[in-house]
Coordinates of C-alpha atoms (C1' of nucleotides) in Angstrom, one line a residue:
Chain A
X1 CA 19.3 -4.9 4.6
X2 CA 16.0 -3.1 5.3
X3 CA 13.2 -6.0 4.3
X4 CA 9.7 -5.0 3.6
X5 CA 6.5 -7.3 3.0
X6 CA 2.9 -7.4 4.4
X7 CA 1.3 -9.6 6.4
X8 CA -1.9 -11.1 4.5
X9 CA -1.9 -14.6 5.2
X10 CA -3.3 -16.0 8.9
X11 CA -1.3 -18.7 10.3
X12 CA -1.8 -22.3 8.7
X13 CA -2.9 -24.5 11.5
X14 CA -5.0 -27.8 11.3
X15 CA -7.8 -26.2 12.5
X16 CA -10.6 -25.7 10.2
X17 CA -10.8 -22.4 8.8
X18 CA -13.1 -19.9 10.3
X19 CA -16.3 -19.3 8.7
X20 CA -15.0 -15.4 8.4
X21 CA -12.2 -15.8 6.8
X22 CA -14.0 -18.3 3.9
X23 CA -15.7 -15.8 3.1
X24 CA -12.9 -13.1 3.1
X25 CA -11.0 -15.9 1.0
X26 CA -13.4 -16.3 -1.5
X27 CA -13.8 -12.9 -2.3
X28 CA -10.2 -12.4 -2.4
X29 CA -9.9 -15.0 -5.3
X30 CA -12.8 -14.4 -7.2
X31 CA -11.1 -10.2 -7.2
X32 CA -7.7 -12.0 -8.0
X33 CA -9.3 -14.0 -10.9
X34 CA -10.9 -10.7 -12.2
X35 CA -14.1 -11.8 -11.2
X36 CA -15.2 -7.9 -10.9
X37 CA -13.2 -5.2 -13.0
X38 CA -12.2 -2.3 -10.8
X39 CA -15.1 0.0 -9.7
X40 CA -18.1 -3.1 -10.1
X41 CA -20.6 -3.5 -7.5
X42 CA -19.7 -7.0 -5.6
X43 CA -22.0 -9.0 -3.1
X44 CA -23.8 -7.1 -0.4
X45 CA -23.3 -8.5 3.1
X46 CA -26.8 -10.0 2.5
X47 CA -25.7 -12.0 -0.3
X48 CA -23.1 -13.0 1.8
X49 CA -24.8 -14.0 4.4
X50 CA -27.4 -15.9 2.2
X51 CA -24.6 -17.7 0.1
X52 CA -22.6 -18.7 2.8
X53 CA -25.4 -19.1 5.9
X54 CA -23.4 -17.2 7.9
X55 CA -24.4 -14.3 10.2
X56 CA -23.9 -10.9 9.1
X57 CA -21.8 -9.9 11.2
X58 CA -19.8 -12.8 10.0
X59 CA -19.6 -11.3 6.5
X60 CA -19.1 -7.8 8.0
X61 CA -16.0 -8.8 9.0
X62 CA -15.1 -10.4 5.3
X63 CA -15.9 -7.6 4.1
X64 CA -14.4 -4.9 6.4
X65 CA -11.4 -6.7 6.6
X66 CA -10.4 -6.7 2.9
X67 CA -11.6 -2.8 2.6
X68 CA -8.5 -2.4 5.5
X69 CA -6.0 -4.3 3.4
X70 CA -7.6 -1.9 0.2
X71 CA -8.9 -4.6 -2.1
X72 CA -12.3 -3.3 -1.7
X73 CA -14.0 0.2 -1.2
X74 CA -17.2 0.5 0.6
X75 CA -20.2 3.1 1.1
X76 CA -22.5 2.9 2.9
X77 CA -25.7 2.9 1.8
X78 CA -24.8 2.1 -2.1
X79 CA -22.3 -1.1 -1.8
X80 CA -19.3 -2.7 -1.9
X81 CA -17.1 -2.3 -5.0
X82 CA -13.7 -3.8 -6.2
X83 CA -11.1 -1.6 -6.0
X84 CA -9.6 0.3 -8.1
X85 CA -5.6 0.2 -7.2
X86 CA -4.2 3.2 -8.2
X87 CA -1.1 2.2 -6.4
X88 CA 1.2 -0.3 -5.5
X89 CA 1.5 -0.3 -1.6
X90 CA 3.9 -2.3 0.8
X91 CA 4.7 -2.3 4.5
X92 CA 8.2 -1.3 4.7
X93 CA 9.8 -2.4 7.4
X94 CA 13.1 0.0 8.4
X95 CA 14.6 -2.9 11.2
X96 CA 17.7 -2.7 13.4
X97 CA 20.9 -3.5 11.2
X98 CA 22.1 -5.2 14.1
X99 CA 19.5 -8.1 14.3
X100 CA 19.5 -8.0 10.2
X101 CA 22.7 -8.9 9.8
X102 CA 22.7 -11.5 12.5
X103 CA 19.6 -13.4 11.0
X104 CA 21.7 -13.6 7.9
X105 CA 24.4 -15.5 10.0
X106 CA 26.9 -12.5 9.3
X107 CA 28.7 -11.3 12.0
X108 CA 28.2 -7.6 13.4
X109 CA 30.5 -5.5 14.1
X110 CA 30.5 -1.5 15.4
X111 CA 33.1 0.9 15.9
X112 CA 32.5 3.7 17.6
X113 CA 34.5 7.2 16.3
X114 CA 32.5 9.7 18.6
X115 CA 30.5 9.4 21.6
X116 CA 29.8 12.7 23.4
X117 CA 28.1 15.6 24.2
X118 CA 28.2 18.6 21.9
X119 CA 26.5 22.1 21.6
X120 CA 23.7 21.9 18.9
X121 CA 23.3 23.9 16.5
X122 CA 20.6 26.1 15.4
X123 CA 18.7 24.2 13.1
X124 CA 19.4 21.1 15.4
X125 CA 18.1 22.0 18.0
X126 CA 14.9 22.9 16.3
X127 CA 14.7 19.6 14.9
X128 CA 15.2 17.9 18.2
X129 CA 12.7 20.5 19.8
X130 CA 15.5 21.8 22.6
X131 CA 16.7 25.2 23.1
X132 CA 19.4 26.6 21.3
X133 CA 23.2 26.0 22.0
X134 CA 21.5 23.3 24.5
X135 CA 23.5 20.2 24.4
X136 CA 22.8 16.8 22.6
X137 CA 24.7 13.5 22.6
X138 CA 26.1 13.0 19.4
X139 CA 27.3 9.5 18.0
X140 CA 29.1 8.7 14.8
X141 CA 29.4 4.6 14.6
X142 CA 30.3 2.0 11.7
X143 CA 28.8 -0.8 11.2
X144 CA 30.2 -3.6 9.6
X145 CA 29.1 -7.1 8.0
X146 CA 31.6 -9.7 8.2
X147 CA 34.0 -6.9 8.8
X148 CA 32.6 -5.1 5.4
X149 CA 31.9 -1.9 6.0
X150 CA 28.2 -1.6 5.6
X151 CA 26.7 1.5 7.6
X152 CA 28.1 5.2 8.6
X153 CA 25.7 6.4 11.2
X154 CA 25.6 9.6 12.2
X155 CA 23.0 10.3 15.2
X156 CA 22.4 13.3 17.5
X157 CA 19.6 12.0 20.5
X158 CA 18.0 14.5 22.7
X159 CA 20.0 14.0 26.4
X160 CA 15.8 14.6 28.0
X161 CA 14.8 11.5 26.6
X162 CA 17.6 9.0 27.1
X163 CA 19.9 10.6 29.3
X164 CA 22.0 7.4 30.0
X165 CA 22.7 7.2 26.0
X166 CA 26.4 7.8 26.1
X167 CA 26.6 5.2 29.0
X168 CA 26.2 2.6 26.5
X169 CA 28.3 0.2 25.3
X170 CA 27.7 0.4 21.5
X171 CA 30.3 -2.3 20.7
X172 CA 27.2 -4.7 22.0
X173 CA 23.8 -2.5 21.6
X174 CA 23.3 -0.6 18.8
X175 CA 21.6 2.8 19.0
X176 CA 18.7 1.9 17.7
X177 CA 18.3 -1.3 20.1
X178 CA 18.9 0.8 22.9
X179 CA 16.8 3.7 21.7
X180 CA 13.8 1.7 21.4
X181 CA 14.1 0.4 25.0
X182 CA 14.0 3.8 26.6
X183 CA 11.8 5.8 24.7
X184 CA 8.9 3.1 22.7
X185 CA 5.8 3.9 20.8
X186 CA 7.0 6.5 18.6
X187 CA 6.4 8.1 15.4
X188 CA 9.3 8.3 12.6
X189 CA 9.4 10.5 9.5
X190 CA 12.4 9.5 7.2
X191 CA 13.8 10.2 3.7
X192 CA 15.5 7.6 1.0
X193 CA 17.9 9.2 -1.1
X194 CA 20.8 8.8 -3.2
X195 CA 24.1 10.8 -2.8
X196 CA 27.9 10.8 -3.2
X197 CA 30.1 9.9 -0.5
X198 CA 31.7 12.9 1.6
X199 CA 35.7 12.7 2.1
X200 CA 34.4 11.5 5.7
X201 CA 32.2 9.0 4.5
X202 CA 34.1 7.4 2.2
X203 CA 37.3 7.0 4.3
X204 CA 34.8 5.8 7.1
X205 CA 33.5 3.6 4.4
X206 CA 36.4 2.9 2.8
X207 CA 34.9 3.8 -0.6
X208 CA 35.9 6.3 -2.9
X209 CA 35.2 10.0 -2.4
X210 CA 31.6 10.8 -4.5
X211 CA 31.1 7.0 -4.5
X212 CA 27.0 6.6 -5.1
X213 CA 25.0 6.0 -1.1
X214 CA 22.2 4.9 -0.2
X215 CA 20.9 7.3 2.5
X216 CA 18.3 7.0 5.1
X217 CA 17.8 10.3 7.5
X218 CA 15.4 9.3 10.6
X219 CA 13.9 11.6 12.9
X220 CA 12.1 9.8 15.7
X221 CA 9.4 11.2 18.3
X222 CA 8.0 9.4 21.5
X223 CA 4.8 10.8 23.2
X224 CA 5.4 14.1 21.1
X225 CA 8.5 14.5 22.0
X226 CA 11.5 14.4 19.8
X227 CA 13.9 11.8 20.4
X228 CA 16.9 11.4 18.0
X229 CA 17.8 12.4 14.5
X230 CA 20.1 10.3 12.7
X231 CA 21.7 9.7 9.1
X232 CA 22.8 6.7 7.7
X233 CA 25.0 6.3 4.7
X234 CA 25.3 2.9 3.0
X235 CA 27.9 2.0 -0.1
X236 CA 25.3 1.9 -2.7
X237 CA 27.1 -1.4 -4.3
X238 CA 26.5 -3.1 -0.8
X239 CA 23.0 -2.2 0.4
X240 CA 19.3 -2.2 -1.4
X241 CA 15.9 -2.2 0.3
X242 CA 13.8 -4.9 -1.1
X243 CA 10.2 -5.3 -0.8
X244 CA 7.2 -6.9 -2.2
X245 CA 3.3 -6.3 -2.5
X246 CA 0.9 -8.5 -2.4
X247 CA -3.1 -7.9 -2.1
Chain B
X1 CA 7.9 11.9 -5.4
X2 CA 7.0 8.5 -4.0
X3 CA 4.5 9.5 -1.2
X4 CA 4.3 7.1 1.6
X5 CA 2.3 7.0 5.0
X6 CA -0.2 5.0 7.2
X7 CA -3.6 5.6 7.5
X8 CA -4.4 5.2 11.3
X9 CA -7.2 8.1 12.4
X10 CA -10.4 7.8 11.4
X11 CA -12.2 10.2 9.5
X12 CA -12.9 13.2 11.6
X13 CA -17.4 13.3 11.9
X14 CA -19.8 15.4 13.4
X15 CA -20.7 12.0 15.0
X16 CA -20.2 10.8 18.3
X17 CA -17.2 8.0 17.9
X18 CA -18.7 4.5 17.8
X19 CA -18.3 2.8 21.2
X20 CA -15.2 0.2 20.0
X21 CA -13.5 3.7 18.6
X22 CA -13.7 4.8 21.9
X23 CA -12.1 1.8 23.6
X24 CA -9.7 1.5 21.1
X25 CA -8.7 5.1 21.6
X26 CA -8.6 5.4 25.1
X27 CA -6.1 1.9 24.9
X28 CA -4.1 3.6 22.2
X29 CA -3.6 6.9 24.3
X30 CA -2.7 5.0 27.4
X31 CA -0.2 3.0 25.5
X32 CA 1.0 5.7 24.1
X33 CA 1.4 7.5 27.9
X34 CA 3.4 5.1 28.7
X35 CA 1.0 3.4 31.0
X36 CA 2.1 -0.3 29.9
X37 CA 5.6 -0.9 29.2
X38 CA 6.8 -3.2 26.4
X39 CA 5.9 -6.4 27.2
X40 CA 3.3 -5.7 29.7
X41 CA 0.3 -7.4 30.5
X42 CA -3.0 -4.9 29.4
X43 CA -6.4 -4.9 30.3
X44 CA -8.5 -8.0 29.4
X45 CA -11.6 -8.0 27.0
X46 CA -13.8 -8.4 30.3
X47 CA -11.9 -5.5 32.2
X48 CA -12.9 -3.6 29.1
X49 CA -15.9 -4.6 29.1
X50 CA -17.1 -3.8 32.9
X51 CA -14.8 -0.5 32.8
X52 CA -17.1 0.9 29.9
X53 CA -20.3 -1.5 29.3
X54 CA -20.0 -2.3 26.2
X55 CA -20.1 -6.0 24.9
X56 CA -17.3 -8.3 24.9
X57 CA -17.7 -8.2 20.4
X58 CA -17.0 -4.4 20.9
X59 CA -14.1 -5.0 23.2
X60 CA -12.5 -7.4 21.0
X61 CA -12.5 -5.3 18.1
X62 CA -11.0 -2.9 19.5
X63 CA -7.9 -4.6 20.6
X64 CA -7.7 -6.9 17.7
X65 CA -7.4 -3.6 15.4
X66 CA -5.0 -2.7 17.8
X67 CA -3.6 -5.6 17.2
X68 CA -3.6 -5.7 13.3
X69 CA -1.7 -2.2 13.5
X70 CA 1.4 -3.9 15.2
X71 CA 0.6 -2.0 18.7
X72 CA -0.3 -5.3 21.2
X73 CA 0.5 -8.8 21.1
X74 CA -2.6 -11.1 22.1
X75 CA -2.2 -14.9 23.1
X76 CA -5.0 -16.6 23.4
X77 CA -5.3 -18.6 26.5
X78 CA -3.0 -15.9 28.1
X79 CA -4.2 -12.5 27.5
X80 CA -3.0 -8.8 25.7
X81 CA 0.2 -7.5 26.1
X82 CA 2.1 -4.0 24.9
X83 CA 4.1 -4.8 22.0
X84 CA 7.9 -4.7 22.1
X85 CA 7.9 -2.2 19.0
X86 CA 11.1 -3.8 17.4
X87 CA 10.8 -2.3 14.2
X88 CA 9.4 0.9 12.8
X89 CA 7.4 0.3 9.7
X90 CA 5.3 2.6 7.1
X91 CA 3.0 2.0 4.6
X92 CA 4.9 2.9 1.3
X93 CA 3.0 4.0 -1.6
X94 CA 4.7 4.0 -4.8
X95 CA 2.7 6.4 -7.0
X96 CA 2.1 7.2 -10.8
X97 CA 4.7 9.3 -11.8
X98 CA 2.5 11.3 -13.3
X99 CA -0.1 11.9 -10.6
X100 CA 2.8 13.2 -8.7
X101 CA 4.0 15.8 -10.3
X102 CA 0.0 16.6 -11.0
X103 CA -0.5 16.9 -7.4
X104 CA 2.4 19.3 -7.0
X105 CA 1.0 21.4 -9.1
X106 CA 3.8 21.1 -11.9
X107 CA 3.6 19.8 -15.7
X108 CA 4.5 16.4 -16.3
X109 CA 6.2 16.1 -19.9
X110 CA 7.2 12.4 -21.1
X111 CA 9.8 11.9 -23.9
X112 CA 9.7 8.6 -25.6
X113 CA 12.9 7.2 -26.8
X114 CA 12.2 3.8 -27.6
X115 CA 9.1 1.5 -28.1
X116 CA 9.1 -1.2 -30.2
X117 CA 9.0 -5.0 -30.0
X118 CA 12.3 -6.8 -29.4
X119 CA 13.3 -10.6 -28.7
X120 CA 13.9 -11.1 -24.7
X121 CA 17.3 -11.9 -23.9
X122 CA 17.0 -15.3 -21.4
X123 CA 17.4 -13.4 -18.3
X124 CA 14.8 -11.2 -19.1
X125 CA 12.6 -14.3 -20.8
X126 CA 13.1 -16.1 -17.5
X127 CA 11.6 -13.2 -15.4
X128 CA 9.1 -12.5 -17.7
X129 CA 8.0 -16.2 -17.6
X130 CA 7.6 -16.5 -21.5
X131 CA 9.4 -18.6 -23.8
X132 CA 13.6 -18.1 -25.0
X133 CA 13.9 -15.9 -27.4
X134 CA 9.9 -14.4 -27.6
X135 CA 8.8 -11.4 -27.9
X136 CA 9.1 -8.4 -25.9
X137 CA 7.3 -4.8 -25.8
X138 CA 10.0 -2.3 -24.6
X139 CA 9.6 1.7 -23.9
X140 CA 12.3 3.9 -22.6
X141 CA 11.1 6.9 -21.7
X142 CA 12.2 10.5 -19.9
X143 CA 9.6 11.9 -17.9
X144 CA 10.1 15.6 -16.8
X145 CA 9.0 17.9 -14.0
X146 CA 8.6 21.5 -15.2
X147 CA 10.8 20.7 -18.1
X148 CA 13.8 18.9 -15.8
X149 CA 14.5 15.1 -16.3
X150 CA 13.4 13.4 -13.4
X151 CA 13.4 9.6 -14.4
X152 CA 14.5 7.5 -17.0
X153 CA 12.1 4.4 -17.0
X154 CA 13.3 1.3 -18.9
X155 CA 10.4 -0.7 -19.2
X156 CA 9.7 -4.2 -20.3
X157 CA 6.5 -5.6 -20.8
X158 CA 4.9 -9.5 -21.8
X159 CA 2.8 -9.2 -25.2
X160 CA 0.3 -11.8 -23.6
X161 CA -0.7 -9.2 -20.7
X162 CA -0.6 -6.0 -22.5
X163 CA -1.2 -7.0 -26.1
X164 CA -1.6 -3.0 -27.1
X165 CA 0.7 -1.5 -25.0
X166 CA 2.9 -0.4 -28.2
X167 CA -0.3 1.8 -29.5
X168 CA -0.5 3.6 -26.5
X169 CA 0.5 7.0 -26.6
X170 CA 2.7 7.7 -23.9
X171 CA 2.8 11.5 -24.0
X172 CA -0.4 11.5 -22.5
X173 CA -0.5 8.4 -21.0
X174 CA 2.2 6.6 -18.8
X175 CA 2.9 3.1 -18.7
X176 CA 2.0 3.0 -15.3
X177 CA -1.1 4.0 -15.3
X178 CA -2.0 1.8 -18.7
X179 CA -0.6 -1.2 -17.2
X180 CA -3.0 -1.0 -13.9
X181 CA -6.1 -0.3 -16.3
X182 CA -5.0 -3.3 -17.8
X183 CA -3.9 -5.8 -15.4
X184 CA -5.4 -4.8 -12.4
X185 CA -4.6 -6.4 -8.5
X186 CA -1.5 -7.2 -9.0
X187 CA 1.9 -8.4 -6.9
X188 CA 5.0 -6.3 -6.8
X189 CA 8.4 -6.9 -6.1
X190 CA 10.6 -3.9 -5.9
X191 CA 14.0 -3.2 -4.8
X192 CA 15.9 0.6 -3.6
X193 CA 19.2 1.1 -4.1
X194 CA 21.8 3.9 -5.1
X195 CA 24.3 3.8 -8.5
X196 CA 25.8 5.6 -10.7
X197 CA 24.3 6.7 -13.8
X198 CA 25.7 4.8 -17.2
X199 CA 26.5 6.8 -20.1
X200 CA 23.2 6.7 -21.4
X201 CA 21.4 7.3 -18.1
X202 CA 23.2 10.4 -17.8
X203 CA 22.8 11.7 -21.1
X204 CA 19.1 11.2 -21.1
X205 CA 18.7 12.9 -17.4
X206 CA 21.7 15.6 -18.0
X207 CA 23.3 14.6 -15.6
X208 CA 27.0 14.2 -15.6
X209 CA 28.1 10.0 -15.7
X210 CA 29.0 8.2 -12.4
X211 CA 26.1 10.8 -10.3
X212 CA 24.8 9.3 -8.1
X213 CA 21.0 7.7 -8.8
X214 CA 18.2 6.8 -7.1
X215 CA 16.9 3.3 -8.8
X216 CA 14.0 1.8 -8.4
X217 CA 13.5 -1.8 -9.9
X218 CA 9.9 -3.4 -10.1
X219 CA 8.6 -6.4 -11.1
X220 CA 4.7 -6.7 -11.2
X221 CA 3.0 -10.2 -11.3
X222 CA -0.9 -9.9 -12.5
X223 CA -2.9 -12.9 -11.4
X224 CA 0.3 -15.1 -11.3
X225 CA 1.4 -14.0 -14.9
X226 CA 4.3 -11.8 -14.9
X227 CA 3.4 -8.8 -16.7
X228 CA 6.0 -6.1 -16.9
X229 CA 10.0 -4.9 -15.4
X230 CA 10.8 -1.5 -15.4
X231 CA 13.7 0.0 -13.7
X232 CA 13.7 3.7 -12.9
X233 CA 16.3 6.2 -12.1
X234 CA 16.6 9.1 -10.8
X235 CA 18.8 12.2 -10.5
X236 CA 20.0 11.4 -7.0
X237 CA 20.1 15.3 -5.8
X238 CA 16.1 15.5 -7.8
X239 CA 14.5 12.9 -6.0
X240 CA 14.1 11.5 -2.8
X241 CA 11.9 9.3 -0.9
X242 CA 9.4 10.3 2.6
X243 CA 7.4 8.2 4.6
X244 CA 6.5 8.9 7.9
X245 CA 5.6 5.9 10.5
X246 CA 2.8 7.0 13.1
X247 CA 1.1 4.6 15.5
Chain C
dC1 C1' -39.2 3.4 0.0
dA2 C1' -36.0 -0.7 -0.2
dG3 C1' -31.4 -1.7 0.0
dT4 C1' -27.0 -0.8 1.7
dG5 C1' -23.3 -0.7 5.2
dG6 C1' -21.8 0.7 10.4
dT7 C1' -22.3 -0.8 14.6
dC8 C1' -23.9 -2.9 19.0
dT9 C1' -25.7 -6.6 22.1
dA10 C1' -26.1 -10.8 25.0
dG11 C1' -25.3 -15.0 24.8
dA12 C1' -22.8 -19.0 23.2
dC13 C1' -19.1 -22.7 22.3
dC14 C1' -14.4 -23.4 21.8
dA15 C1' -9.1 -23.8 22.4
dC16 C1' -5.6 -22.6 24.9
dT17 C1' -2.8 -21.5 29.1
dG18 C1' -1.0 -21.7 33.6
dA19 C1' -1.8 -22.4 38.4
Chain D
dC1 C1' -9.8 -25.1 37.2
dA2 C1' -10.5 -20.2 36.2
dG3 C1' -9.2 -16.9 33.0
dT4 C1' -8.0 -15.7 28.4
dG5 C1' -8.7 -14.7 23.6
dG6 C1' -11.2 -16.5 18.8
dT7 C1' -15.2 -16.7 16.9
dC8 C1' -20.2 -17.0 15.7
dT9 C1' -25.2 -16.0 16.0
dA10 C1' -29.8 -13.6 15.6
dG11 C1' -31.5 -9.8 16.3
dA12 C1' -31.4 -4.8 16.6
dC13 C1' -31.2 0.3 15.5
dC14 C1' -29.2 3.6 12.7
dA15 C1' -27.5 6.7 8.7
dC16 C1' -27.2 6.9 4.2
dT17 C1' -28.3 6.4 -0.8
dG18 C1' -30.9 6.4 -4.9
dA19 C1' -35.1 5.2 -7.2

DNA sequence: CAGTGGTCTAGACCACTGA
DNA sequence: CAGTGGTCTAGACCACTGA
């Protein structure tokens, strides 16, 4: 399951909280309890700073901190001003299936149906950035819950940035596991769609052919450099991405 | 289209970059280099702040932003370490419908095909947080790109939150954007997942039944108060999702 | 011009960690 | 104990805005 969420709340510890995040606090819930309609002026920092007897750079951070989360828009030289919330944001969090299923207590299971190097095609090999008719590794693995199977994913990596990739043993690491190992800090675009089972898919799947999936595509680059391309089909009765927003 | 994204670079200026920009980039570009593997212990605040004279405040804000965007891991008492990068994760913006299509440049046409009061059913009652057997506002509605069906929203609303939501006329206006004039800063719970269309999914989208959908479920929560439950679907092949992750 | 936010500094006190 | 990060302060200079 892919979870989503943000992180808003610090850590609850004994401690007292810090003067900074009063502040921050008290603005929040004065916002949440409609205290200013979208677009109002709200405190200066001054006000701030004389309400609480805090420093300024105290309520500078109150203040900058909630116009990072969006809860507040600020110019400079006019004021700070509630919001206006056009849209409803989240953090989604796309995980490794791997370490989802097993903090579920499910057990995971992968089988592996292709694990080799292949010619790529055109329009692969632009996407991967190589030249043409160069050769990628190409895996096609299933992924099951509790021996359900929950994931077809079909993934081409480019050889230059994880050349020991078909050296793995993806019966224990997943792609994704080992992936992030070799080539970190990257950039991912990705798409969510909806779309009927292939024949392949659905015998991989074992699901009817034109059986409604859940698709994720991925393309991953490290340091500018494209890494891996990969697909991911999931039975639409088994698999949702849930998430939740909260200012 | 749902739109999503992160905003990490600052605006571009004519302006030198402020000093903790500067650190903060310099980190970010090493990082990204490859200079510190996952895990690895980084320059402290004081290195920082004797490699480029600035103030320790100015050090510290850069790596705690660097921090707040996922890319180190600081314990205090021990010191700033690359961050292991075990999930990739993207700000996702679910958007007005209607701004969307707007923004592309295409009309936006909205067919209403229900909306009127009704008595909640428990379930709905229950999630709703009003009484058994109260009552409920309820649109369904077809909104169209350029003439094509592009979602069927089945919407739910509580009276007490939106008490003229019914007079609203929502061939101009969509229940979206109503709802967030109304009931600003708000929670969201949402949930992404394929199906088929029903009968009456498909003949409102003309689509054939059993294509596969893209649904979108959303339940929004206005200053604790649940205010509304809409469930959207889409023509699977119509409509998909992007997001792109970038540190 | 007064008021606003954007940022920096030099110093401070503290909690925490690991040798 | 030295080194680390978490945080605050009192003051500063600046750019920007709108009256």
């Amino acid at each position: 399951m892919v979870s989503a969420g943000n992180s808003s709340g610090r850590l609850a510890s004994n401690r007292a909280a810090a003067p900074y995040a009063k502040v921050k606090q008290f603005v929040k819930d004065q916002l949440a309890g409609g205290r200013w309609a979208p677009g109002a002026l709200m405190p200066s920092e001054a006000e701030l700073v004389a309400q609480f007897g805090v420093s300024r750079m105290t309520a500078n951070r109150a203040l900058r901190e909630l116009q990072n989360e969006g809860l507040v828009d600020r110019v400079q030289g006019v004021g700070t001003f509630a919001a206006q919330l056009h849209s409803v944001s989240s953090t989604l969090t796309i995980r490794d299936l791997h370490s989802e299923i097993v903090e579920r207590g499910h057990r995971h299971h992968a089988q592996v149906h292709i694990a080799r190097e292949e010619r790529a095609t055109d329009a692969l090999a632009q996407r991967l950035g190589i030249s043409d008719g160069a050769t990628v590794f190409h895996t096609l693995i299933v992924h099951h819950e509790n021996d359900v199977p929950l994931q077809c994913e079909d993934r081409y990596v480019n050889p230059a940035c994880a050349p020991g990739y078909l050296d793995v043993d993806f019966s224990r690491t997943t792609p994704t596991q080992y992936l992030l190992e070799v080539a970190p800090l990257w950039e991912a675009q990705y798409s969510i769609e909806a779309s009927a089972a292939t024949a392949e898919e659905s015998r991989l799947l074992g699901i009817d052919a034109g059986e409604p999936c859940l698709v994720l595509v991925r393309r991953t680059v490290s340091r500018g450099v494209p890494v891996t391309i990969a697909r991911m089909v999931h039975p639409g009765s088994l698999y949702q991405i849930d998430g939740k927003f909260k200012p």
